[in-house]
Coordinates of C-alpha atoms in Angstrom, one line a residue:
M1 CA 189.0 79.0 -98.5
A2 CA 186.7 76.2 -96.8
G3 CA 189.2 73.4 -96.0
N4 CA 187.3 69.9 -97.1
L5 CA 184.2 68.0 -96.1
S6 CA 184.7 65.2 -94.4
V7 CA 183.2 62.2 -95.9
T8 CA 183.5 60.3 -92.3
R9 CA 181.8 63.3 -90.7
E10 CA 178.9 63.7 -93.5
Y11 CA 178.0 60.2 -93.1
E12 CA 178.0 60.2 -89.7
R13 CA 176.1 63.6 -89.7
I14 CA 173.1 62.1 -92.2
F15 CA 172.9 59.2 -90.5
S16 CA 171.8 61.1 -87.3
I17 CA 169.4 62.1 -88.7
M18 CA 168.1 59.2 -91.1
R19 CA 168.5 57.2 -87.1
D20 CA 165.8 58.8 -85.4
E21 CA 163.2 59.0 -88.2
V22 CA 164.4 54.9 -88.5
E23 CA 164.4 53.4 -85.2
P24 CA 160.5 54.2 -84.2
V25 CA 159.4 51.8 -86.4
L26 CA 161.6 49.6 -87.0
F27 CA 160.5 46.9 -85.3
D28 CA 156.9 47.1 -86.0
N29 CA 158.4 46.6 -89.6
V30 CA 159.7 43.5 -88.4
S31 CA 156.9 42.4 -86.8
T32 CA 155.1 42.5 -89.4
R33 CA 156.7 40.6 -92.1
T34 CA 156.3 37.0 -90.4
N35 CA 152.8 34.8 -90.4
L36 CA 153.4 34.2 -86.4
L37 CA 155.2 37.9 -85.4
Y38 CA 152.4 39.9 -86.9
R39 CA 149.6 37.7 -86.1
M40 CA 151.3 38.0 -82.3
K41 CA 150.9 41.9 -83.5
D42 CA 147.4 41.5 -84.2
L43 CA 146.5 40.1 -80.7
D44 CA 148.1 42.1 -78.5
A45 CA 150.8 39.6 -77.8
I46 CA 153.8 41.4 -78.0
I47 CA 154.6 43.5 -74.8
R48 CA 156.8 46.1 -73.8
T49 CA 158.0 46.1 -70.6
G50 CA 160.8 48.4 -68.5
G51 CA 163.9 47.0 -66.9
K52 CA 163.6 43.5 -64.4
P53 CA 166.1 41.0 -63.4
H54 CA 164.0 38.9 -65.0
L55 CA 161.1 38.0 -66.5
R56 CA 158.8 35.8 -63.6
F57 CA 155.3 34.7 -63.7
T58 CA 153.2 33.4 -61.4
I59 CA 152.2 29.3 -63.0
L60 CA 149.8 27.3 -61.5
K61 CA 150.9 24.6 -59.9
E62 CA 148.0 22.3 -58.1
L63 CA 144.7 23.0 -56.9
P64 CA 142.7 22.5 -53.4
T65 CA 140.6 19.4 -53.1
A66 CA 137.0 19.8 -53.3
A67 CA 134.5 17.0 -52.5
G68 CA 130.8 17.3 -51.3
Y69 CA 130.0 17.0 -47.6
T70 CA 126.6 16.5 -45.9
D71 CA 124.9 18.1 -42.7
L72 CA 127.3 17.9 -40.3
D73 CA 130.4 16.1 -41.8
V74 CA 133.1 16.9 -40.2
L75 CA 135.3 19.4 -42.7
T76 CA 139.1 18.2 -43.2
P77 CA 141.5 21.8 -44.2
V78 CA 144.0 21.1 -46.0
R79 CA 146.0 23.8 -47.1
A80 CA 147.2 23.8 -50.3
D81 CA 150.1 25.1 -52.4
P82 CA 149.3 26.0 -56.1
V83 CA 151.8 28.2 -57.4
T84 CA 155.2 28.5 -58.2
S85 CA 157.0 31.0 -60.6
A86 CA 158.3 30.1 -64.3
I87 CA 161.5 32.6 -64.6
F88 CA 162.5 33.3 -68.0
E89 CA 165.6 35.0 -68.8
W90 CA 166.7 38.4 -71.2
K91 CA 167.8 37.3 -74.2
Q92 CA 169.8 39.5 -76.6
I93 CA 170.3 39.8 -80.6
Q94 CA 172.3 42.3 -82.5
C95 CA 173.1 42.9 -86.5
P96 CA 175.6 44.7 -87.3
I97 CA 175.6 47.4 -89.8
Q98 CA 179.2 48.6 -91.8
V99 CA 180.1 50.9 -94.1
S100 CA 183.7 50.3 -95.2
G101 CA 185.6 54.1 -96.5
L102 CA 185.7 52.1 -99.8
D103 CA 181.8 52.4 -99.9
M104 CA 181.7 56.1 -98.6
I105 CA 184.8 56.7 -101.5
K106 CA 182.4 55.4 -104.0
T107 CA 179.3 57.1 -103.2
G108 CA 178.8 60.8 -104.0
T109 CA 177.3 62.6 -101.7
E110 CA 173.5 62.4 -102.7
G111 CA 173.9 59.1 -102.6
I112 CA 174.7 58.7 -99.6
E113 CA 171.1 58.7 -97.7
D114 CA 170.3 56.1 -100.3
L115 CA 173.4 53.7 -99.5
L116 CA 172.4 54.3 -95.3
K117 CA 168.9 53.7 -96.4
I118 CA 169.5 49.9 -97.6
M119 CA 172.3 49.4 -95.2
I120 CA 169.2 49.9 -92.9
E121 CA 166.7 47.6 -94.9
S122 CA 169.3 44.9 -95.1
A123 CA 169.9 44.9 -91.2
E124 CA 165.8 45.3 -90.9
T125 CA 165.2 41.9 -93.1
S126 CA 168.6 40.0 -91.1
M127 CA 166.8 40.7 -87.8
R128 CA 163.6 39.7 -88.9
E129 CA 164.6 36.0 -90.0
A130 CA 167.0 36.0 -86.6
I131 CA 163.3 37.1 -84.3
G132 CA 161.4 35.2 -86.7
G133 CA 163.7 31.7 -87.5
S134 CA 164.0 28.7 -85.7
D135 CA 168.0 29.4 -85.1
V136 CA 167.9 32.1 -82.0
G137 CA 164.1 33.7 -82.8
I138 CA 160.8 32.8 -81.5
F139 CA 160.8 28.9 -83.4
S140 CA 164.3 27.7 -81.7
S141 CA 164.7 25.6 -78.8
A142 CA 167.0 27.2 -76.4
D143 CA 166.2 27.0 -72.8
E144 CA 167.3 29.4 -70.5
T145 CA 170.8 28.3 -70.1
D146 CA 171.3 29.9 -73.7
L147 CA 170.8 33.2 -73.2
R148 CA 171.9 34.1 -77.3
K149 CA 168.8 32.5 -78.3
I150 CA 165.3 33.5 -77.7
T151 CA 163.4 30.4 -75.6
G152 CA 161.3 29.4 -78.7
L153 CA 158.4 27.2 -79.4
G154 CA 160.7 24.7 -79.7
N155 CA 161.1 24.9 -76.7
H156 CA 157.5 24.9 -75.7
F157 CA 156.0 22.2 -77.3
T158 CA 159.0 19.3 -77.8
S159 CA 158.2 16.0 -79.2
S160 CA 158.4 15.3 -75.3
T161 CA 155.6 15.8 -72.9
T162 CA 157.2 14.5 -69.8
T163 CA 161.4 15.7 -70.1
G164 CA 163.1 19.3 -70.4
T165 CA 162.4 22.6 -69.0
V166 CA 160.3 25.7 -69.8
G167 CA 160.9 28.7 -67.7
G168 CA 163.2 26.4 -65.3
L169 CA 160.0 24.5 -64.2
S170 CA 161.2 20.4 -64.9
R171 CA 158.1 19.0 -66.9
A172 CA 159.2 15.5 -65.6
T173 CA 157.9 16.2 -61.7
L174 CA 155.3 19.1 -62.5
L175 CA 152.7 17.3 -64.2
K176 CA 150.3 20.7 -65.0
W177 CA 153.4 21.8 -66.7
R178 CA 153.3 19.5 -69.2
H179 CA 152.3 20.0 -73.2
Q180 CA 150.0 18.3 -75.4
S181 CA 151.3 16.3 -78.3
A182 CA 149.6 14.5 -80.9
T183 CA 150.8 12.8 -84.2
A184 CA 149.9 11.9 -87.7
A185 CA 150.7 8.5 -88.4
G186 CA 152.3 7.4 -92.0
A187 CA 151.4 10.4 -93.8
F188 CA 149.0 13.0 -93.4
D189 CA 146.0 12.1 -95.5
T190 CA 145.8 8.8 -93.1
N191 CA 144.1 10.5 -89.3
G192 CA 146.1 14.3 -89.8
L193 CA 142.6 15.6 -90.3
N194 CA 141.8 13.5 -87.3
V195 CA 144.8 13.6 -85.4
M196 CA 143.9 18.0 -85.8
T197 CA 140.9 17.1 -84.5
T198 CA 141.7 15.2 -81.4
L199 CA 144.2 18.0 -80.1
F200 CA 142.1 20.9 -80.7
R201 CA 140.5 19.2 -78.0
Q202 CA 143.0 18.1 -76.0
C203 CA 144.3 22.1 -75.9
S204 CA 140.9 23.0 -75.0
R205 CA 139.5 23.3 -71.6
Y206 CA 136.1 25.1 -70.8
D207 CA 136.3 28.2 -72.4
E208 CA 139.9 27.8 -73.1
T209 CA 140.4 27.1 -77.0
P210 CA 144.0 27.5 -79.1
D211 CA 143.5 30.7 -81.6
T212 CA 146.6 30.4 -83.4
I213 CA 147.1 27.4 -85.8
I214 CA 151.0 27.3 -87.0
L215 CA 152.6 24.8 -89.5
T216 CA 155.4 24.5 -92.4
G217 CA 154.5 25.4 -95.8
A218 CA 154.5 21.0 -96.4
T219 CA 151.8 20.5 -93.5
W220 CA 149.7 23.3 -94.6
D221 CA 149.8 22.3 -98.2
N222 CA 148.9 18.5 -96.9
F223 CA 145.8 19.9 -94.8
L224 CA 144.4 21.7 -97.6
K225 CA 144.8 19.2 -100.2
E226 CA 142.6 17.1 -97.7
T227 CA 140.2 19.3 -96.7
T228 CA 139.0 20.6 -100.2
R229 CA 139.1 16.4 -101.6
S230 CA 136.4 16.3 -98.5
F231 CA 134.4 19.0 -99.6
Q232 CA 135.0 19.3 -102.9
V233 CA 134.7 23.0 -103.1
Q234 CA 137.1 26.1 -102.0
L235 CA 136.9 25.4 -98.0
P236 CA 137.3 26.3 -95.3
L237 CA 137.4 29.5 -95.2
A238 CA 139.6 32.9 -93.9
A239 CA 139.8 33.2 -89.9
D240 CA 141.3 36.8 -90.6
Q241 CA 140.9 38.8 -93.9
G242 CA 143.3 41.3 -92.3
M243 CA 146.1 39.3 -92.4
I244 CA 144.7 38.0 -96.2
D245 CA 145.5 41.6 -97.1
A246 CA 148.6 42.3 -95.6
G247 CA 150.2 38.5 -97.5
F248 CA 149.7 36.2 -95.1
P249 CA 147.2 33.3 -96.3
N250 CA 145.6 31.1 -93.7
V251 CA 142.2 29.7 -92.7
A252 CA 139.4 28.7 -89.8
F253 CA 140.4 25.6 -87.7
F254 CA 137.5 25.2 -85.2
G255 CA 137.7 29.4 -84.9
A256 CA 141.0 29.0 -84.7
L257 CA 143.1 30.9 -87.5
L258 CA 145.2 28.8 -88.9
T259 CA 148.4 29.5 -91.1
Y260 CA 151.8 28.3 -91.6
D261 CA 155.3 30.2 -91.3
D262 CA 158.5 29.5 -92.9
S263 CA 160.1 29.1 -90.2
C264 CA 158.4 26.5 -88.5
P265 CA 160.5 23.4 -87.9
A266 CA 160.1 20.3 -90.4
N267 CA 157.3 18.2 -89.1
Y268 CA 156.1 20.2 -86.4
G269 CA 153.2 22.5 -86.3
Y270 CA 151.9 24.3 -83.4
F271 CA 148.9 24.9 -81.2
L272 CA 148.3 28.6 -79.7
N273 CA 146.6 30.2 -77.0
L274 CA 148.3 33.9 -77.6
R275 CA 145.6 36.2 -76.5
K276 CA 145.9 34.4 -73.2
Y277 CA 149.0 32.0 -72.4
I278 CA 152.3 33.8 -74.7
R279 CA 153.4 36.9 -74.7
L280 CA 156.6 37.8 -76.7
F281 CA 158.2 40.5 -74.2
V282 CA 160.6 43.0 -75.4
R283 CA 162.5 45.1 -73.1
E284 CA 161.6 49.3 -74.4
G285 CA 164.1 51.1 -75.3
R286 CA 165.8 48.0 -76.8
D287 CA 163.2 46.7 -79.3
A288 CA 165.5 47.3 -82.7
E289 CA 167.5 50.2 -80.9
I290 CA 170.1 51.9 -83.3
G291 CA 173.6 52.4 -81.7
D292 CA 175.6 55.6 -82.8
F293 CA 178.0 55.0 -86.0
V294 CA 181.2 55.0 -85.0
K295 CA 185.0 53.9 -86.7
S296 CA 186.5 50.9 -85.8
R297 CA 190.1 51.1 -84.4
N298 CA 192.0 49.6 -86.7
A299 CA 189.5 49.9 -89.7
D300 CA 188.7 52.4 -92.2
D301 CA 185.0 52.4 -91.6
L302 CA 181.4 53.3 -89.8
V303 CA 179.6 50.7 -87.6
S304 CA 176.8 50.8 -85.7
F305 CA 174.7 48.0 -84.5
V306 CA 171.2 46.9 -84.5
L307 CA 170.2 45.7 -81.1
W308 CA 167.0 43.9 -79.5
A309 CA 166.3 42.5 -76.3
G310 CA 163.3 40.4 -74.9
N311 CA 161.9 36.5 -75.1
L312 CA 158.8 34.3 -76.0
I313 CA 156.8 33.5 -72.5
N314 CA 154.5 30.7 -72.0
T315 CA 152.6 30.5 -68.5
N316 CA 150.3 27.2 -69.6
L317 CA 152.1 24.3 -71.4
A318 CA 148.6 22.5 -71.0
R319 CA 146.5 25.1 -73.5
G320 CA 148.6 24.6 -76.2
G321 CA 150.2 21.4 -78.4
V322 CA 152.3 20.2 -80.7
F323 CA 151.5 18.5 -84.0
L324 CA 154.2 16.3 -85.5
N325 CA 154.8 14.0 -88.4
G326 CA 152.6 16.0 -91.2
D327 CA 154.9 17.2 -94.3
T328 CA 154.4 14.0 -95.7
Y329 CA 150.6 12.8 -97.4

């Protein structure tokens, strides 16, 4: 007579099958479920890369001085020191998956797959909130000294343009390593649109302009109130119909896509060049890797973890900016 089938081993067996199916698409699902992550994926600004000690990038520090001359003027060579390096660290995020012995007892064999599916979907949602969020995610204010949080937009574009470090480089001492900043005085309807227009120009240089503007929901509402009041029709038009079809409303502002993100910190908005300067680097093999289902030493359970490693990189702060105090109308 056959012995009893182990409930725990049956869970392990089914989880192993499901993990191989789910793992390859888990981060893709995460990166299509927030406004900014979706936009970054759409612009190929999410980069998978192999292992390296840190994420190091060459940054333009200064330019050689060009000057006019005539005839037999003496031309004096001056060696410039044009570049330095910004160094970003790997940041790690984890989300636990735990199934208790009681969960296993209550679930019949035919329900195991459904229970595990719910657990994985819950972990996926948690990873979306984490990576796309303001605590440990892409909107965080952490610098390279905090390895538990992504070096987010709150670090790249602070309210001060002359203090703090990004990628280990100081804004106080490196003039080229300073972002643009503008504030809506009093309330958005006073001068919000004018300030945004000026900030867009300040973030632009020749053919380099912001391609994405991320606002809070409140500032987004204020922007639409002010523009529709000005034009008396439902303008401006959408910048990306594909994003709208995917559930992410957006409009065009001087050709840039303007939208909101629920994780954007209050009274902050960001003017970004995602096509060229801002990237989310993700470690290959750790882009939401699902670990083995193992039993805790002192508990009746099975435990696994969803693991992610990467960081948000900026290689030209001057071509981006922060828009402050836009939430009040």
